[in-house]
Tab-separated table of C-alpha atoms in Angstrom:
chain	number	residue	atom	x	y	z
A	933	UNK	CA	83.976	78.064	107.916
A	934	UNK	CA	83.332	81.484	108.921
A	935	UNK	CA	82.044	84.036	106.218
A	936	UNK	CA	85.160	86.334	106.370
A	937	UNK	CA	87.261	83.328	105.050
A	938	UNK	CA	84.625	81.866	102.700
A	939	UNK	CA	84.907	81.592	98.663
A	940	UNK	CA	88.361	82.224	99.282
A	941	UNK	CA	91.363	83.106	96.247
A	942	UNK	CA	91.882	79.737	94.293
A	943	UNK	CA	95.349	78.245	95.286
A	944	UNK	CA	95.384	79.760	98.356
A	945	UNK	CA	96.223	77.447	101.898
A	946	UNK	CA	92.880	76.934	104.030
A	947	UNK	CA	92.703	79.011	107.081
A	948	UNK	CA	93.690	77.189	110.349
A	949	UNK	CA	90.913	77.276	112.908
A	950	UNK	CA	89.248	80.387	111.509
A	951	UNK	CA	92.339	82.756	112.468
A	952	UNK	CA	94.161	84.588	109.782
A	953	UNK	CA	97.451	83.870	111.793
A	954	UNK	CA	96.875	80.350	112.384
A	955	UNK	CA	99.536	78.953	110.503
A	956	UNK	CA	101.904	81.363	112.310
A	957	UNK	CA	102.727	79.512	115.369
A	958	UNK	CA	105.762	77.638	115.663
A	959	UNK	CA	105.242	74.236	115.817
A	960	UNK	CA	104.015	75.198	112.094
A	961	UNK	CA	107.083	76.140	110.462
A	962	UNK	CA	107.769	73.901	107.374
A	963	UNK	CA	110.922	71.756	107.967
A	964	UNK	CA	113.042	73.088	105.095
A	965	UNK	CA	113.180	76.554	106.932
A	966	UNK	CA	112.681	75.718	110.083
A	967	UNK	CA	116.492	75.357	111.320
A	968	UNK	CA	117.456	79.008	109.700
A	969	UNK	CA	119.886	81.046	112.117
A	970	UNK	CA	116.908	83.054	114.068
A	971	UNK	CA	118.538	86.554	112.737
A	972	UNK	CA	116.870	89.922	113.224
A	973	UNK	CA	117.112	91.718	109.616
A	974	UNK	CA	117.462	95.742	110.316
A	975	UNK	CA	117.171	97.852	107.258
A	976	UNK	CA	118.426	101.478	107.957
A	977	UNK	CA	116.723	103.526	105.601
A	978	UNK	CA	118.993	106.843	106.014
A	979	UNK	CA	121.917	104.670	104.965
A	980	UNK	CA	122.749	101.978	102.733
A	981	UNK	CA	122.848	98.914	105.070
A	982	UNK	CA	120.779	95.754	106.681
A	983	UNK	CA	121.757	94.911	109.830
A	984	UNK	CA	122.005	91.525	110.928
A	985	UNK	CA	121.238	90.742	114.625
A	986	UNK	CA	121.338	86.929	116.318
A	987	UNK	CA	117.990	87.114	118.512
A	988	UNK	CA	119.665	84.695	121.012
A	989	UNK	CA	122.974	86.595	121.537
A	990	UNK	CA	121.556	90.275	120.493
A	991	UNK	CA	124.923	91.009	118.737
A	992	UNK	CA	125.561	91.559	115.119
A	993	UNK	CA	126.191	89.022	113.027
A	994	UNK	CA	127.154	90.928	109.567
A	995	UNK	CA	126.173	94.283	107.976
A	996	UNK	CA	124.643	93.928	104.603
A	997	UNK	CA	125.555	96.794	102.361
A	998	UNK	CA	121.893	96.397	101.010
A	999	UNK	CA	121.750	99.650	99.229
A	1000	UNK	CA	120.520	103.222	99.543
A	1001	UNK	CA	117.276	103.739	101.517
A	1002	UNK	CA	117.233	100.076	102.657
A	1003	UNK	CA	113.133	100.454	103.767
A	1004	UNK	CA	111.980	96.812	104.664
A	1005	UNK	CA	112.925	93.226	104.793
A	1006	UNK	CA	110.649	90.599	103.268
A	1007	UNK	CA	110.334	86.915	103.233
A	1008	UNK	CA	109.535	84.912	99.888
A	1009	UNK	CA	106.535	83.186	99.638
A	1010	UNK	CA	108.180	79.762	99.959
A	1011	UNK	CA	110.391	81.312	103.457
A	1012	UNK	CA	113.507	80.640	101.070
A	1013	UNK	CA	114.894	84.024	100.183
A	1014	UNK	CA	114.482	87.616	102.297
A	1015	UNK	CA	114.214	90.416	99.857
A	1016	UNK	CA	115.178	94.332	100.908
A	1017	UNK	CA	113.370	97.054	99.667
A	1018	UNK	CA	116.117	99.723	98.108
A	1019	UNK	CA	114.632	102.430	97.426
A	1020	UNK	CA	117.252	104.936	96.712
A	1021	UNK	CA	119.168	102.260	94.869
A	1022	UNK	CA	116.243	101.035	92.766
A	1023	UNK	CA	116.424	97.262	93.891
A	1024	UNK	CA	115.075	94.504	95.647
A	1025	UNK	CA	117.912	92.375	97.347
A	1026	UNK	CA	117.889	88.972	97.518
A	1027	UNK	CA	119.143	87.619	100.975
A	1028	UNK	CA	119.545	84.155	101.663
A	1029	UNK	CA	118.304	83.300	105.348
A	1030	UNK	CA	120.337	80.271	105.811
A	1031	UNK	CA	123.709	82.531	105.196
A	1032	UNK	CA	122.798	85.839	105.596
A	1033	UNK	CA	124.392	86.770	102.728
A	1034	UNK	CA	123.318	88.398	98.880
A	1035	UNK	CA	122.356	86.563	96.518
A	1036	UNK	CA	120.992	88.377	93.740
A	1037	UNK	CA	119.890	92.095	93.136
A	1038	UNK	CA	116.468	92.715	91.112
A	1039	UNK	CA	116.134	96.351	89.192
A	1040	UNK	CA	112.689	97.614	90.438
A	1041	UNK	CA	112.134	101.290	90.662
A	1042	UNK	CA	111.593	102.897	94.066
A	1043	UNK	CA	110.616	99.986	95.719
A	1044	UNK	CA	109.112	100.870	99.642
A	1045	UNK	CA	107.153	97.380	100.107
A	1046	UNK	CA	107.033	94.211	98.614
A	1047	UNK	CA	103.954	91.994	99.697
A	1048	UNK	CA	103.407	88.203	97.770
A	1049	UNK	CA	99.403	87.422	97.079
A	1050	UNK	CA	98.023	84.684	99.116
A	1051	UNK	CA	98.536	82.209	96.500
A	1052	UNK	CA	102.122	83.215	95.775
A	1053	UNK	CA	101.518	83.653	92.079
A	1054	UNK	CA	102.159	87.777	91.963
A	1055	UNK	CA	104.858	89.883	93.834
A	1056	UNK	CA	103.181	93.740	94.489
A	1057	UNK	CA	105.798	96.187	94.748
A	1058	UNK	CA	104.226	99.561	96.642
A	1059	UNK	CA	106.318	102.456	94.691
A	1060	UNK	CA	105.336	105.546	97.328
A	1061	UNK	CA	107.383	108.143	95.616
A	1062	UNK	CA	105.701	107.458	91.992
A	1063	UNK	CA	102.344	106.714	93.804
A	1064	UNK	CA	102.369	103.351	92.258
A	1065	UNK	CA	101.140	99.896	92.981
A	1066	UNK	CA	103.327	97.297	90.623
A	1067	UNK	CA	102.074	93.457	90.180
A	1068	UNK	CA	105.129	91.399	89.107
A	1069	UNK	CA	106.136	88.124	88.589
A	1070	UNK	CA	107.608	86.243	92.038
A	1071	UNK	CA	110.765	84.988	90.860
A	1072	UNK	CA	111.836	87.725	87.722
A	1073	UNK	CA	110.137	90.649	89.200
A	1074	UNK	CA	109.473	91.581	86.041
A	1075	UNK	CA	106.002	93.639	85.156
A	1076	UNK	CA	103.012	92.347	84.929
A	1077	UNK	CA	100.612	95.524	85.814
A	1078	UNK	CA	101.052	98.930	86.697
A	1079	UNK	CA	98.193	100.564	88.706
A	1080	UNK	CA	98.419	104.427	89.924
A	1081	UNK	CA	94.819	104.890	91.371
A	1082	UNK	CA	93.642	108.216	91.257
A	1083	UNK	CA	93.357	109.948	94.614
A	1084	UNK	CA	96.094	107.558	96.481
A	1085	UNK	CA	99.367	109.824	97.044
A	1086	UNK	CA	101.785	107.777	98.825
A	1087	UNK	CA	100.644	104.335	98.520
A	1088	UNK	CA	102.872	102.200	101.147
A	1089	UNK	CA	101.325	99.754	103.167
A	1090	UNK	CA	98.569	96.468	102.336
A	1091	UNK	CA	97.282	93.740	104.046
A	1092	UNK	CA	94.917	91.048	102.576
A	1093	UNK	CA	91.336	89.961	103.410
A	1094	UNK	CA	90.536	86.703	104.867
A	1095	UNK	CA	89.729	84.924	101.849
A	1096	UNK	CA	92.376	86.800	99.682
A	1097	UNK	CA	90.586	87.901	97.170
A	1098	UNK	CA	90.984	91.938	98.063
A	1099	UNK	CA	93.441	93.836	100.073
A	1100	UNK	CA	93.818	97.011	101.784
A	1101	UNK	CA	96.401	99.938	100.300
A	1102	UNK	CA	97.270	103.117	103.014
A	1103	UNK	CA	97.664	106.387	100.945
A	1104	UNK	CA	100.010	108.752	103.457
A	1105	UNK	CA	99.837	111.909	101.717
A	1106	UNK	CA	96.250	111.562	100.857
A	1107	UNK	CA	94.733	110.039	104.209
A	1108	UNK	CA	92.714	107.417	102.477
A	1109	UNK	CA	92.417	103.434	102.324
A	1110	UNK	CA	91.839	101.473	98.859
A	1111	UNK	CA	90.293	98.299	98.352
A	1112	UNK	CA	91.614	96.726	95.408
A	1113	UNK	CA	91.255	93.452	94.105
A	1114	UNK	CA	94.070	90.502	94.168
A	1115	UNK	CA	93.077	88.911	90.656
A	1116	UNK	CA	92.004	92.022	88.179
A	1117	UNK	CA	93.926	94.460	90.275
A	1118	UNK	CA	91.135	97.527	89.957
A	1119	UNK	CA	90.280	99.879	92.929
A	1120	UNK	CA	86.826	98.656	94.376
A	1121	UNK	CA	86.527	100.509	97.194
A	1122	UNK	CA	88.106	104.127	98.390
A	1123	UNK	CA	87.684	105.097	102.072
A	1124	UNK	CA	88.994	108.421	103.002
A	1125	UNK	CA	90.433	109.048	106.616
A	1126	UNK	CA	90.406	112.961	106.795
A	1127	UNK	CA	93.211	115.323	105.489
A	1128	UNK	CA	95.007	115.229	109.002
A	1129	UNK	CA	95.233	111.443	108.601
A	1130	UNK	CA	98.707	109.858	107.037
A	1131	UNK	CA	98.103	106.277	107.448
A	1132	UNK	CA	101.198	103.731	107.169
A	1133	UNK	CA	101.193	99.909	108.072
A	1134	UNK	CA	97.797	98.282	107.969
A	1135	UNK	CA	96.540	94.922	109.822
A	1136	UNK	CA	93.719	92.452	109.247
A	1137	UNK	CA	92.423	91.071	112.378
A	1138	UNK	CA	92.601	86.963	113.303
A	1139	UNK	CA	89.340	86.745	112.186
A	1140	UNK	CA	89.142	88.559	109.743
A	1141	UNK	CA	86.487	90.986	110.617
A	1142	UNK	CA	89.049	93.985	110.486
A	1143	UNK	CA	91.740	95.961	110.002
A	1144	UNK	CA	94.110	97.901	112.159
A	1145	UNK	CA	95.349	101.139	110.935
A	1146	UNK	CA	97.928	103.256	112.167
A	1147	UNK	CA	97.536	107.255	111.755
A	1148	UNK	CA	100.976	108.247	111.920
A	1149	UNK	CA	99.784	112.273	112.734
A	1150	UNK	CA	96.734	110.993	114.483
A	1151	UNK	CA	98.879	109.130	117.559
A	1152	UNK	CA	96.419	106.339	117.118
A	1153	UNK	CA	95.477	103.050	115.598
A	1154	UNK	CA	91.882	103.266	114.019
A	1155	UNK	CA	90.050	100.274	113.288
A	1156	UNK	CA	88.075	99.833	109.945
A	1157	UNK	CA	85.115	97.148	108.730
A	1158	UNK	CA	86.541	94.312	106.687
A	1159	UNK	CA	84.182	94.531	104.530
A	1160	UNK	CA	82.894	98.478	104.017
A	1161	UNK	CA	86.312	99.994	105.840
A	1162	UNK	CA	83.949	102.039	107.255
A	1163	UNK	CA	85.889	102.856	110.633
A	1164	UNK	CA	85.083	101.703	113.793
A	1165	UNK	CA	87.225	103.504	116.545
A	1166	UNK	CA	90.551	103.937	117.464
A	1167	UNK	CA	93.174	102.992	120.164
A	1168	UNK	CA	95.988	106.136	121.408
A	1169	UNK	CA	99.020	105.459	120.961
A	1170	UNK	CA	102.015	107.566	122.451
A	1171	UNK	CA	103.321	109.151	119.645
A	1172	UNK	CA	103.849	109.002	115.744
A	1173	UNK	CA	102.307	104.697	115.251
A	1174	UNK	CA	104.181	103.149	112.113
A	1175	UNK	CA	104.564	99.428	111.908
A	1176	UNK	CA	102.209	96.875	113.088
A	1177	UNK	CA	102.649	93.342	113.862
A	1178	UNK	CA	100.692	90.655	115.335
A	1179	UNK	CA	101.947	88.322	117.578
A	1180	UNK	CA	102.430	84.592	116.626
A	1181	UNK	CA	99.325	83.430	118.154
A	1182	UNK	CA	96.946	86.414	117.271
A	1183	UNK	CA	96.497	87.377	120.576
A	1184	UNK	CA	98.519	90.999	120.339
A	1185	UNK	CA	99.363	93.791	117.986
A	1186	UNK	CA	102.499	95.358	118.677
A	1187	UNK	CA	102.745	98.870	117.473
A	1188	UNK	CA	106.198	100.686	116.785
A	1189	UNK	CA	105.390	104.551	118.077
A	1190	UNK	CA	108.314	106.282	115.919
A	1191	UNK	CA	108.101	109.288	117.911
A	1192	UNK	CA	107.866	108.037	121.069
A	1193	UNK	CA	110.896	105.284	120.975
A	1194	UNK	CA	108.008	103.046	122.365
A	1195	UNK	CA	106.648	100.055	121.641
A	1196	UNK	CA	102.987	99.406	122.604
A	1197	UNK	CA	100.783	96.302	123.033
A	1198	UNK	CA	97.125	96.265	122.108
């Protein structure tokens, strides 16, 4: 086993071949989920509505009236239930994938992100506007821990380490990176990326080594040590770099430049 994925957060599934994203590909879809309509989920966050496109077709199959400030679309730990951050109507929605239809609303304040640990025993709910990071329970989302670290305005974006046991938090309106860990939930490590910087999504790499960052005001995606996020370089990017996401086998990271209307493969 490679060291990035060694000692590794109890009740979390092995690695597969050393690659964060090895359980990703498609012949590795678990059976019970595996024959869901293969909808695209488009949250418009200057309305109230999630969008719900049939990848094969490309036309809409429904509009979700998910609520105000619909940010992102989630899936549950156990690929069951699709959950829509509301901010502006202070819920999570509960969307099942088989339907497309609501389930259940959950009353969370401001939620921007939702992200489940890698042993699926704690939801964390990034709250941007009250610079909050909230640990809840995966099936109430009721409270478990409130952190606000000092020194992290804006906290929106995470992605675990290898093993699980830490993950990454982007402050926008500070420019810095936290380290905090999955199972006490304290800050133990603060990286700062300059007072130009306004970070947003953040990527580990397949194996683990690092993480992908992408500076919103910068026009680039900087590259930070696992381990000491001390940064290693960066990529340019056409304009305004949001979201990240790798491809299914770990090969690519395709980055959605806002500003640009682009989409750009690194």
């Amino acid at each position: 086993m490679a060291p990035a994925f060694r000692h590794r957060l109890p009740g979390m599934p092995p690695a597969v071949g050393n690659d964060v994203y090895g359980g990703t590909r498609r012949t590795a879809m678990r059976k019970d989920v595996a024959r869901d309509p293969a909808y695209l989920y488009v949250p418009d966050s200057t309305g109230t509505t999630t969008t719900v496109i049939d990848q094969r077709t490309r036309r809409v199959v429904r509009v979700i009236h998910s609520g105000l400030l619909s940010q992102h679309v989630t899936p549950s730990y156990d690929m069951r239930t699709l959950y829509v951050d509301a901010s502006g109507a202070n819920s999570l929605v509960a969307i099942d994938p088989r339907t497309a239809r609501v389930e259940r609303r959950y009353p969370v304040p401001r939620p921007y992100n939702l992200y489940f640990t890698p042993d699926g025993r704690t939801a964390i709910v990034m709250v941007e506007e009250y610079n909050q990071i909230r640990f809840l329970d995966p099936r109430t989302f009721k409270g478990h821990d409130v952190l606000t670290p000092h020194g992290c305005d804006g906290p929106n974006h995470a992605d675990f380490s290898a093993n699980g046991r830490w993950f990454v938090v982007t402050c926008e309106f500070s420019g810095t990176l936290l380290k905090i860990s999955t199972t006490t939930h304290r800050v133990v490590g603060r990286v700062s990326l300059g007072p130009t910087s306004k970070p947003q999504d953040v990527r580990i790499s397949p194996d683990g080594k690092r993480f992908f960052v992408a500076e919103m005001d910068r026009d680039r995606v900087t590259m930070v040590d696992a381990r000491t996020l001390r940064p290693l370089g960066s990529i340019p990017t056409p304009s305004m770099p949001h979201g990240l996401m790798p491809s299914r086998d770990g090969r690519f990271l395709y980055v959605s430049d806002r500003g640009a209307g682009k989409i750009s493969v690194v």
